[in-house]
Tab-separated table of C-alpha atoms and ligand atoms in Angstrom:
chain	number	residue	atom	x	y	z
A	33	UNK	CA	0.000	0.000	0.000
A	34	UNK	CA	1.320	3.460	-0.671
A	35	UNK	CA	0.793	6.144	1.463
A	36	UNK	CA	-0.002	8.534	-1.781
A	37	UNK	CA	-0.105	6.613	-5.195
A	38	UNK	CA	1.234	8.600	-7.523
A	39	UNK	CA	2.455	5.437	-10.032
A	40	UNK	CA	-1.108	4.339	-10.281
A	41	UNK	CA	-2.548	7.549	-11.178
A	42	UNK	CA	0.097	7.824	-14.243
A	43	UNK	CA	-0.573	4.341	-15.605
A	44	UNK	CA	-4.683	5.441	-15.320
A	45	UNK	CA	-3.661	9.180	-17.320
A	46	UNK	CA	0.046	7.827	-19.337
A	47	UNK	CA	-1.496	8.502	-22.798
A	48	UNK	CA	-2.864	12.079	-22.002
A	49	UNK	CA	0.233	12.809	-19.877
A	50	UNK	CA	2.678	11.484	-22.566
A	51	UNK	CA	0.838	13.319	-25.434
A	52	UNK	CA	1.400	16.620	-23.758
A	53	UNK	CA	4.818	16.522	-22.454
A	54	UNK	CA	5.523	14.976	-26.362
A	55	UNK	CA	3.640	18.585	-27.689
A	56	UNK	CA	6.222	20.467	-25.533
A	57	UNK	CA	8.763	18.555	-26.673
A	58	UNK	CA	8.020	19.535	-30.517
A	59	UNK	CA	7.345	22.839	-29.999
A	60	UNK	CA	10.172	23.795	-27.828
A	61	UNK	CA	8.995	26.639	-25.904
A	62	UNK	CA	10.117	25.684	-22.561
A	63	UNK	CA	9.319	28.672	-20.632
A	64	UNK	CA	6.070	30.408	-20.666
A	65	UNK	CA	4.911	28.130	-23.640
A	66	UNK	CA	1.549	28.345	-24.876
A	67	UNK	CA	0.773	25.272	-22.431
A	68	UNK	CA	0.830	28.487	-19.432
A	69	UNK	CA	-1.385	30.592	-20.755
A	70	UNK	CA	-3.932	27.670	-21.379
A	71	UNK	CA	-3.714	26.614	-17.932
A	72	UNK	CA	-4.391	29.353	-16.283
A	73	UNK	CA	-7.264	30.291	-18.240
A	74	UNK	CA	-8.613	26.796	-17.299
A	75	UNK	CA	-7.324	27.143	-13.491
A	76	UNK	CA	-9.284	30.578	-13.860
A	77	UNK	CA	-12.479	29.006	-15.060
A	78	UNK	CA	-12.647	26.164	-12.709
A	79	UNK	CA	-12.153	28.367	-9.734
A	80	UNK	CA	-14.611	31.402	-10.701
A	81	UNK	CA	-11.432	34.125	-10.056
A	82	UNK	CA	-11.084	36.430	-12.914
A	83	UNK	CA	-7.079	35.849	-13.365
A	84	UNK	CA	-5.059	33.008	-12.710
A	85	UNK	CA	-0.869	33.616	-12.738
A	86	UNK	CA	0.942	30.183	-12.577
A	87	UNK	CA	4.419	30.579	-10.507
A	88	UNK	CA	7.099	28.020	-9.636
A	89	UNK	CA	5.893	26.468	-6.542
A	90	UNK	CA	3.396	27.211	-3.863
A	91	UNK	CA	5.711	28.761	-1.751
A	92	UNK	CA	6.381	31.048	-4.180
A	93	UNK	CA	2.937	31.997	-4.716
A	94	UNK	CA	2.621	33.507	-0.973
A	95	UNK	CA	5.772	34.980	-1.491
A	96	UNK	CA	4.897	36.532	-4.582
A	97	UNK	CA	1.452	37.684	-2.922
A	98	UNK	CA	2.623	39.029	-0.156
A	99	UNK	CA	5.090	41.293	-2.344
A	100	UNK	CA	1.916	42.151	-4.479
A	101	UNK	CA	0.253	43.562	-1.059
A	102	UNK	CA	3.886	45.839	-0.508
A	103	UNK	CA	4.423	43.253	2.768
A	104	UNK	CA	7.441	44.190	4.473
A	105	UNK	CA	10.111	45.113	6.903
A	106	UNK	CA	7.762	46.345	10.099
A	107	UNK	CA	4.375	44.429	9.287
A	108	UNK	CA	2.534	41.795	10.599
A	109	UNK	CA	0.636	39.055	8.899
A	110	UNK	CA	-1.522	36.911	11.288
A	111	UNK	CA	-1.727	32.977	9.746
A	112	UNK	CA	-2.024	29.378	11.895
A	113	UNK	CA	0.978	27.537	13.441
A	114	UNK	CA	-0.977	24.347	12.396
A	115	UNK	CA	0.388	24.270	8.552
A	116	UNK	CA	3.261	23.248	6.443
A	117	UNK	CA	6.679	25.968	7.010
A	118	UNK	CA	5.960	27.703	3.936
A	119	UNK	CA	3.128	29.837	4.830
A	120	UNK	CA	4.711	31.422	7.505
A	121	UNK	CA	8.139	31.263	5.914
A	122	UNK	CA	7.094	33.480	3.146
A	123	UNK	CA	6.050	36.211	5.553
A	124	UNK	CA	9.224	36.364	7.624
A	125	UNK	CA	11.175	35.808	4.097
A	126	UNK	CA	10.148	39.723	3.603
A	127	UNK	CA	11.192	40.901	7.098
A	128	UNK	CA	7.588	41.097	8.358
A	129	UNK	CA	6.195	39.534	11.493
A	130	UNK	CA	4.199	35.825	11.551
A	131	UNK	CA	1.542	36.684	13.893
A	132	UNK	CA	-0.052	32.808	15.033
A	133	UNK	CA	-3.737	32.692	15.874
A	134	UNK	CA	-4.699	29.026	17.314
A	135	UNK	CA	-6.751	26.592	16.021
A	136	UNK	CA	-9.998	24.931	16.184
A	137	UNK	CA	-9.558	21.495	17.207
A	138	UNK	CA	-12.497	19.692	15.204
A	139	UNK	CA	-11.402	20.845	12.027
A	140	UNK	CA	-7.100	21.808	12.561
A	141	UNK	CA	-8.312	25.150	10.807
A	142	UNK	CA	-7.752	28.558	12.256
A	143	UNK	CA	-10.032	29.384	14.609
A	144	UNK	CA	-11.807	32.651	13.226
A	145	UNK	CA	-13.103	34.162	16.667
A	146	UNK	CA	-9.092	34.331	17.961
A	147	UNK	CA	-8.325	36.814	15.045
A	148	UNK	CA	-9.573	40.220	16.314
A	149	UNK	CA	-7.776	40.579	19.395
A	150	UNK	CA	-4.141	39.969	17.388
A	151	UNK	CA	-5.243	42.378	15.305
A	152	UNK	CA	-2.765	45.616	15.606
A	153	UNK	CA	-2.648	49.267	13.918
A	154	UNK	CA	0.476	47.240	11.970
A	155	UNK	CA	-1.039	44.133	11.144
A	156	UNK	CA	-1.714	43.884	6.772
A	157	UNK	CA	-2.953	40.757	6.206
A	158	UNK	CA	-4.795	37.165	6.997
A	159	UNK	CA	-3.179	34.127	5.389
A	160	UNK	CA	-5.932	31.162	6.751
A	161	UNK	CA	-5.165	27.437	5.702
A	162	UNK	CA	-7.382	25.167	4.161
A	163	UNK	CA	-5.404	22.584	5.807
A	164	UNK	CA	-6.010	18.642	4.890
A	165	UNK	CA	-8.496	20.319	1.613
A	166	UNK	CA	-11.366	21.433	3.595
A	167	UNK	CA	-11.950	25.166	3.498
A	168	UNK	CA	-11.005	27.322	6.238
A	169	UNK	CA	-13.969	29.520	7.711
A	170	UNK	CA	-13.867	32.097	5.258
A	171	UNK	CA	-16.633	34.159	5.173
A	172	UNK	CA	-16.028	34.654	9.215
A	173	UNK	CA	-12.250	35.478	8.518
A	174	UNK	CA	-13.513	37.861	5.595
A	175	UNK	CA	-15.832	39.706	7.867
A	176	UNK	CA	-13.043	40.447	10.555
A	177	UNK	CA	-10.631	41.496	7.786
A	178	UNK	CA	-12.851	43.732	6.280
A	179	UNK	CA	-13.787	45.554	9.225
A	180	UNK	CA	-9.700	45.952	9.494
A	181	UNK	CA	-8.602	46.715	6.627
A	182	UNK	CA	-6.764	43.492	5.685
A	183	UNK	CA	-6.052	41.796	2.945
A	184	UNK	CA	-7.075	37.811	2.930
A	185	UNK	CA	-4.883	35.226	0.746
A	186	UNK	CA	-5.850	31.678	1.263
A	187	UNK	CA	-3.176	28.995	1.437
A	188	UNK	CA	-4.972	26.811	-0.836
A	189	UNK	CA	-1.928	24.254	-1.591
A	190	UNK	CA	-3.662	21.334	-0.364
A	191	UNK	CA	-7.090	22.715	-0.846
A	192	UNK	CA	-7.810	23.210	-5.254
A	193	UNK	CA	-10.834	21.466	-6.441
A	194	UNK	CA	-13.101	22.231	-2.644
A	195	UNK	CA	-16.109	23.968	-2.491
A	196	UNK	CA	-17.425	26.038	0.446
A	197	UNK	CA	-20.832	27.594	0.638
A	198	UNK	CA	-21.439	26.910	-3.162
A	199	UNK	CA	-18.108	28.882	-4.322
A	200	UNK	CA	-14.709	26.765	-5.287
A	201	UNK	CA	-11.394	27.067	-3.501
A	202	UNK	CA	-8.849	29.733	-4.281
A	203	UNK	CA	-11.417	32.213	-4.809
A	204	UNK	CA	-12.867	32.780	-1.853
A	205	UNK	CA	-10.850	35.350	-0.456
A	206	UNK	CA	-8.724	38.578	-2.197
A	207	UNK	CA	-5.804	36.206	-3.099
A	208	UNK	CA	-5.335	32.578	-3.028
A	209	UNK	CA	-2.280	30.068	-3.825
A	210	UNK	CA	-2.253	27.122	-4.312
A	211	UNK	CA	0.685	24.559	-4.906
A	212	UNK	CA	1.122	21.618	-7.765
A	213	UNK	CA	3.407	19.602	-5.747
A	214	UNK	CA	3.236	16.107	-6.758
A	215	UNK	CA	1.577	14.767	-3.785
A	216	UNK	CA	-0.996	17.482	-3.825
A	217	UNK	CA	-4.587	16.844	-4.862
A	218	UNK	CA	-3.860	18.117	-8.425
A	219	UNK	CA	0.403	17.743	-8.556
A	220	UNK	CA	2.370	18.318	-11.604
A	221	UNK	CA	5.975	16.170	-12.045
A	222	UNK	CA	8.153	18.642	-10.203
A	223	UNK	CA	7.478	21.940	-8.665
A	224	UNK	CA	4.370	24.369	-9.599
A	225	UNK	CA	1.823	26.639	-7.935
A	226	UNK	CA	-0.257	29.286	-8.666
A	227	UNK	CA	-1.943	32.781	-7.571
A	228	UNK	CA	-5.575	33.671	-8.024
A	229	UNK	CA	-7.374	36.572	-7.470
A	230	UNK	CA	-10.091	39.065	-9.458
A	231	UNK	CA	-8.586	42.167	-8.965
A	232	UNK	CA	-6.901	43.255	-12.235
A	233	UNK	CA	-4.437	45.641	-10.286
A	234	UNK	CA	-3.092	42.834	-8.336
A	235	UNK	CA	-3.330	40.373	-10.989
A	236	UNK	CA	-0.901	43.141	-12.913
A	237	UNK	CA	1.429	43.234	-10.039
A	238	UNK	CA	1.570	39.431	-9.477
A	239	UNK	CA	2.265	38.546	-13.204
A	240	UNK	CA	5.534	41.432	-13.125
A	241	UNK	CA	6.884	39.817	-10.175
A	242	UNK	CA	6.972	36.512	-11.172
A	243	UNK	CA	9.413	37.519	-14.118
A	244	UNK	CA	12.086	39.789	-12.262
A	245	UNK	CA	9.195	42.810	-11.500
A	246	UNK	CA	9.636	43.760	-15.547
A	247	UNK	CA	6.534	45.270	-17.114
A	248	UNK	CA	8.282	45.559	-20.325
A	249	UNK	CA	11.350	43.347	-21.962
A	250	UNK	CA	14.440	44.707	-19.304
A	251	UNK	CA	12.093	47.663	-17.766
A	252	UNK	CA	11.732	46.610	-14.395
A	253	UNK	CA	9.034	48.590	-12.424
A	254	UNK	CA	9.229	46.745	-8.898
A	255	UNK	CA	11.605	43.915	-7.228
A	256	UNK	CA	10.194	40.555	-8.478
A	257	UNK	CA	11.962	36.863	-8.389
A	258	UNK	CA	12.668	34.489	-11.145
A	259	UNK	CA	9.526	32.504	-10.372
A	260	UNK	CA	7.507	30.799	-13.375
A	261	UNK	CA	6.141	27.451	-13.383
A	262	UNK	CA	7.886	25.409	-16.691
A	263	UNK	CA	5.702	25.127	-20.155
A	264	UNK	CA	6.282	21.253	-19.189
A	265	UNK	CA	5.150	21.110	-15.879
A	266	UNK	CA	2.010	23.220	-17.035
A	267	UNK	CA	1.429	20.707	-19.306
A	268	UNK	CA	1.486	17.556	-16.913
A	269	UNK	CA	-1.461	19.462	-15.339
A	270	UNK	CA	-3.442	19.889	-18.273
A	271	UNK	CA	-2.925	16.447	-18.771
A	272	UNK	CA	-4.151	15.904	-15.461
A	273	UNK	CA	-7.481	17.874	-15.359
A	274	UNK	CA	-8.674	15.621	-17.986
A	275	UNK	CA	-9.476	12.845	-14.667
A	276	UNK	CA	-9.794	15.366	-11.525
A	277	UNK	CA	-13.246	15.471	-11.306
A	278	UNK	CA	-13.635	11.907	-11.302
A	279	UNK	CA	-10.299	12.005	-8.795
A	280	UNK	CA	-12.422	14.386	-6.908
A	281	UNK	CA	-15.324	12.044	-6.935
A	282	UNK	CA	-12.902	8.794	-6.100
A	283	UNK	CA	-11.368	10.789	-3.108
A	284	UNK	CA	-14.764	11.466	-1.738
A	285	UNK	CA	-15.495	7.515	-2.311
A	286	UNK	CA	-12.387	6.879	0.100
A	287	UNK	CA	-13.442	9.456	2.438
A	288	UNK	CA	-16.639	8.281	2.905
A	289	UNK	CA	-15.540	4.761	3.463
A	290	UNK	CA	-13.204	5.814	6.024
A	291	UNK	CA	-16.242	7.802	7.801
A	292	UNK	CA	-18.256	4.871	7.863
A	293	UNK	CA	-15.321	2.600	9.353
A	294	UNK	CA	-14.281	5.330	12.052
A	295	UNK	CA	-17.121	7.875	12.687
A	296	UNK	CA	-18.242	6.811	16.089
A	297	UNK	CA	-15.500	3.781	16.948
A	298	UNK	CA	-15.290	3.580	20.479
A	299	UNK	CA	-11.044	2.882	19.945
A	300	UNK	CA	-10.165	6.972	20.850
A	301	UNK	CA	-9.844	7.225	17.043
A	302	UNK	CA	-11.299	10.347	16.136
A	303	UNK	CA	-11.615	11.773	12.156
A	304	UNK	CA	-11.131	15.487	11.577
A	305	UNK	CA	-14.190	17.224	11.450
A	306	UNK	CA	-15.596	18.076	7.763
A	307	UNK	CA	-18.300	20.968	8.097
A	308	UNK	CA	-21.355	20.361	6.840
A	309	UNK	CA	-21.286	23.678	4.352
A	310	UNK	CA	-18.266	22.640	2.405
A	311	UNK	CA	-16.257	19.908	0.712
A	312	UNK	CA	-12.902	18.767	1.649
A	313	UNK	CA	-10.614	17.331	-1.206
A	314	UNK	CA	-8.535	14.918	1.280
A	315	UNK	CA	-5.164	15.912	0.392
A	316	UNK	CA	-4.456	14.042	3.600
A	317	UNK	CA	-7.818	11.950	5.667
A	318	UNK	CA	-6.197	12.768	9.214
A	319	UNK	CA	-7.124	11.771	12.791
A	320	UNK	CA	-6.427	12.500	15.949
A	321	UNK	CA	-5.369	9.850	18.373
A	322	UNK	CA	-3.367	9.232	21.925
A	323	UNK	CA	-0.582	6.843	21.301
A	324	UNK	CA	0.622	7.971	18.414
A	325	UNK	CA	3.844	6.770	18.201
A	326	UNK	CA	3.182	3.274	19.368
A	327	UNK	CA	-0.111	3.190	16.670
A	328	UNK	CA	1.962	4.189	13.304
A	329	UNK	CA	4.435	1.520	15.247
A	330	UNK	CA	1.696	-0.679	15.063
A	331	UNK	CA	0.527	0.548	11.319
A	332	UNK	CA	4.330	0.417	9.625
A	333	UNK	CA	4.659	-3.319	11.044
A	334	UNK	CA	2.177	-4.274	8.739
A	335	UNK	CA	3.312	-2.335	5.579
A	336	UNK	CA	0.430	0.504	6.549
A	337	UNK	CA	2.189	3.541	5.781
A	338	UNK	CA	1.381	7.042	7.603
A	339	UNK	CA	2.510	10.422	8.325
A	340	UNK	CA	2.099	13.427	10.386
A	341	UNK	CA	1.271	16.712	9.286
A	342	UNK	CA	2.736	18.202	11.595
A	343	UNK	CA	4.837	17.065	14.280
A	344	UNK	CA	5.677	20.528	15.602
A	345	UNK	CA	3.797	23.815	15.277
A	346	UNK	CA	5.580	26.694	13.469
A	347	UNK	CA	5.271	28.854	16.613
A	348	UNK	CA	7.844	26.040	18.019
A	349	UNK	CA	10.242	25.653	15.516
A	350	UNK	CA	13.764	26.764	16.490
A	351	UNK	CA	14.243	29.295	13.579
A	352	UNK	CA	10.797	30.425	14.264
A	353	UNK	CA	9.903	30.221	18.120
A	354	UNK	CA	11.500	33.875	18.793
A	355	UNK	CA	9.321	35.798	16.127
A	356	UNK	CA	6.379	35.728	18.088
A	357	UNK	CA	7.630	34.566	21.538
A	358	UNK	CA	4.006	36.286	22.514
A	359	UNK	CA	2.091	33.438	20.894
A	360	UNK	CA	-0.489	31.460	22.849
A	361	UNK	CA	-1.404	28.262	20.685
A	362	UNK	CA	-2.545	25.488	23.138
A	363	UNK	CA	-4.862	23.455	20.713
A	364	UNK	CA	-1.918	23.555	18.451
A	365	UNK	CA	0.398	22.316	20.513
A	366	UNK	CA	-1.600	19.379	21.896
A	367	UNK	CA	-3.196	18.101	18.464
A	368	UNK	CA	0.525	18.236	16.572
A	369	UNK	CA	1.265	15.380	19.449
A	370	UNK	CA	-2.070	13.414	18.429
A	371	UNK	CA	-2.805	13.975	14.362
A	372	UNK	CA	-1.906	11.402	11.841
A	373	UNK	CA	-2.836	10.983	8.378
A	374	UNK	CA	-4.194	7.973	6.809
A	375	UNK	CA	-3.330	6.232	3.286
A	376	UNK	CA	-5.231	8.324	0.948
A	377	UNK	CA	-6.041	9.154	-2.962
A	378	UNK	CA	-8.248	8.436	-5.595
A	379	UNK	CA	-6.550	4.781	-6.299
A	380	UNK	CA	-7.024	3.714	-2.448
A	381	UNK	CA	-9.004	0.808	-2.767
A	382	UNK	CA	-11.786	0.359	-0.293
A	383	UNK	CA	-10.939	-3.122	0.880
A	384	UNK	CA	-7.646	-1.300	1.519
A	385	UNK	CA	-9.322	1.033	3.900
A	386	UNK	CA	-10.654	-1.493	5.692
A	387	UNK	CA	-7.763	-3.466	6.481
A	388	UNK	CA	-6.251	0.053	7.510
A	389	UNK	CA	-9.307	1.017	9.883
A	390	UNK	CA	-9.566	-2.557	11.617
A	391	UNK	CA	-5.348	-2.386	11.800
A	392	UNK	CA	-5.801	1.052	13.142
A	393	UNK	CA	-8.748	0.010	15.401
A	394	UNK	CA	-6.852	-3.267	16.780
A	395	UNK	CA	-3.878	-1.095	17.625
A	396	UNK	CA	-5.840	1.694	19.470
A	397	UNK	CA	-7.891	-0.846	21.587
A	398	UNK	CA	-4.343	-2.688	22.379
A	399	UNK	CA	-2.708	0.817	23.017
A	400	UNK	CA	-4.609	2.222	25.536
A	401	UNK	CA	-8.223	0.459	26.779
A	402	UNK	CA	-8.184	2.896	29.388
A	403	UNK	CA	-8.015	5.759	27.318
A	404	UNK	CA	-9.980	4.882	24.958
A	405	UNK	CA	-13.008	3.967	27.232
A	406	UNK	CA	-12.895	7.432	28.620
A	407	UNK	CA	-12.517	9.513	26.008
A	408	UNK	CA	-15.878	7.963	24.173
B	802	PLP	C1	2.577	22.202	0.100
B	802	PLP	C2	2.215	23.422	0.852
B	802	PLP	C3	2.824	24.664	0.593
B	802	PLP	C4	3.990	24.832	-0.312
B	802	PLP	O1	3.827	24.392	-1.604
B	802	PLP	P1	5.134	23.981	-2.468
B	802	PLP	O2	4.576	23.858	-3.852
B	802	PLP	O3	5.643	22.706	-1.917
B	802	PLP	O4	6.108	25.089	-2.356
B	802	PLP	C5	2.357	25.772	1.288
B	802	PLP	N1	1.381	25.673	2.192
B	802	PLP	C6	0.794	24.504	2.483
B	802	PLP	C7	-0.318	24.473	3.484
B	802	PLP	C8	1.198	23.337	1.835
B	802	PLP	O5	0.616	22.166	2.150
């Protein structure tokens, strides 16, 4: 069993995948190809958002949004310690502060109703996850921002292809990003991302940044980075949007098998939370669990491979931990001892998810009876 099948999903696409990366090929046109442009104008249509700006990773995509806003030495950006490094790395990358906000523990997202009061006469901008590909609350971090001032950029990496009140990911908010790395719900064969947004000023400013801040051939109007996304790996996600809604559709499948095998176990297994007014794409199915260490013990000695996302909490991590020695993050602290993420993607068979959940189960109950009887 793999923990993320990525050979399986190239044998099921090889002919559409090959075909593309063999039009690249012939045409030659290695950077910003005419395999770009047609991807973001798809990207642009499946999301709703007006313009779509592919860069070279999703990491660069913050980046490149936060120079966009004019982010910099003196402000502060409030995000979640509950993510992958990039988010906040990004922010501190442009000598501005990380500002961490805690989360909600049913869903891992950041917890909306903390915001306000971190809120300061420097603070410029909101940068809520859409960790494991559900939605964060957005409408509820809108609202605050709005009545602040703030911009909003959703970190959307593991998030493309949700829905949440009706609307798609990555536009939901001012800005979104969103990341094409190959273990991501929709991954290319190397490193991509991409910016989103429907405001043409900041679409302007995005695309000039990604190539060295030039408006016009060596005119270079603002500081930018060397940061497009290759004509071929643009083209392994074309390839690739031929199958995602049936992915999409396969993912939800697995998810819902998983739900019925561990919704209500009485093991002290508990699933993350998906809200009822959304979709989650399931870049990871994570849940929360004592024992952790002794359960993926338990998992790995049967070839049941898992992972944790993530072990430590940015607010902790040693190049991190003086930024914002301020920060209060208690939920984060005790659910990056407890979460762990499940075999998952749209290959996953479902007699495989059952011989993970009755593994899983079998361990928990063996682990700790005690525990588990009292947390039910
Ligand atoms: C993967 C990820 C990123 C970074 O994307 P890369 O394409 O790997 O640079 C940023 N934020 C989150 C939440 C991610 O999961």
């Amino acid at each position: 069993m793999e923990f993320i099948d990525l050979k399986s999903q190239y044998q099921a696409s090889r002919e559409l995948i090959n075909g593309r990366i063999q039009a690249v090929l012939d045409h030659g046109q290695y950077i910003m190809g005419p395999e770009v442009g047609a991807l973001e104008a798809r990207l642009a249509e499946y999301t709703g958002a007006r313009h779509c700006i592919t860069v070279a990773s999703g990491t660069e995509a913050l980046l490149v949004a936060l120079m966009a806003l004019g982010v910099g030495r003196g402000d502060e950006v409030i995000t979640t310690p509950f993510t992958f490094i990039a988010t906040a790395e990004a922010i501190v990358l442009l000598g501005a502060t990380a500002v961490f906000v805690d989360i909600d523990p049913l869903t891992c997202n950041i917890d909306p109703a903390l915001i306000e009061e971190k809120i300061t006469p420097r603070t410029r901008a909101v940068i809520p996850v859409s960790l494991y590909g559900q939605p964060a609350d957005m409408d509820e971090i809108n609202a605050v921002a709005e009545r602040h001032g703030l911009a909003v950029i959703e970190d959307a990496a593991q998030s493309f292809g949700a829905s949440y009140r009706g609307r798609q990911s990555c536009n939901l908010s001012g800005i979104a990003c969103t990341s094409f790395f190959p273990s991501k719900p929709l991954g290319c064969y190397g490193d991509g991302g991409a910016l989103f947004t429907s405001d043409d000023e900041l679409a302007r400013a995005m695309r000039e940044i990604r190539v060295h801040g030039q408006s016009r051939r060596y005119v270079h109007t603002r500081i930018g980075v060397g940061g497009r996304m290759d004509t071929l790996q643009c083209a392994v996600v074309l390839a690739k949007l031929e199958l995602f809604d049936w992915e999409l559709q396969q993912r939800q499948r697995a998810a819902a098998t998983y739900d019925a095998l561990l919704l209500g176990n009485q093991a002290g297994v508990r699933p993350i939370l998906r809200r009822e007014d959304r979709t989650s794409v399931y870049a990871q199915y994570t849940v929360v669990l004592e024992q952790r260490a002794q359960l993926q013990a338990a998992l790995a000695a049967t070839k049941i491979p898992t992972a944790v996302h993530y072990p430590v909490p940015i607010h902790r991590q040693p190049a991190y931990a003086h930024l914002d020695p301020a920060a209060s993050c208690p939920v984060s602290d005790a659910l990056a001892g407890k979460v762990m993420s499940l075999p998952m993607g749209p290959y996953l068979s479902d007699a495989e998810i059952r011989t993970v959940c009755a593994t899983l189960l079998h361990a928990a109950r063996e682990a700790a009876p005690a525990a588990a009887a009292l947390s039910v």
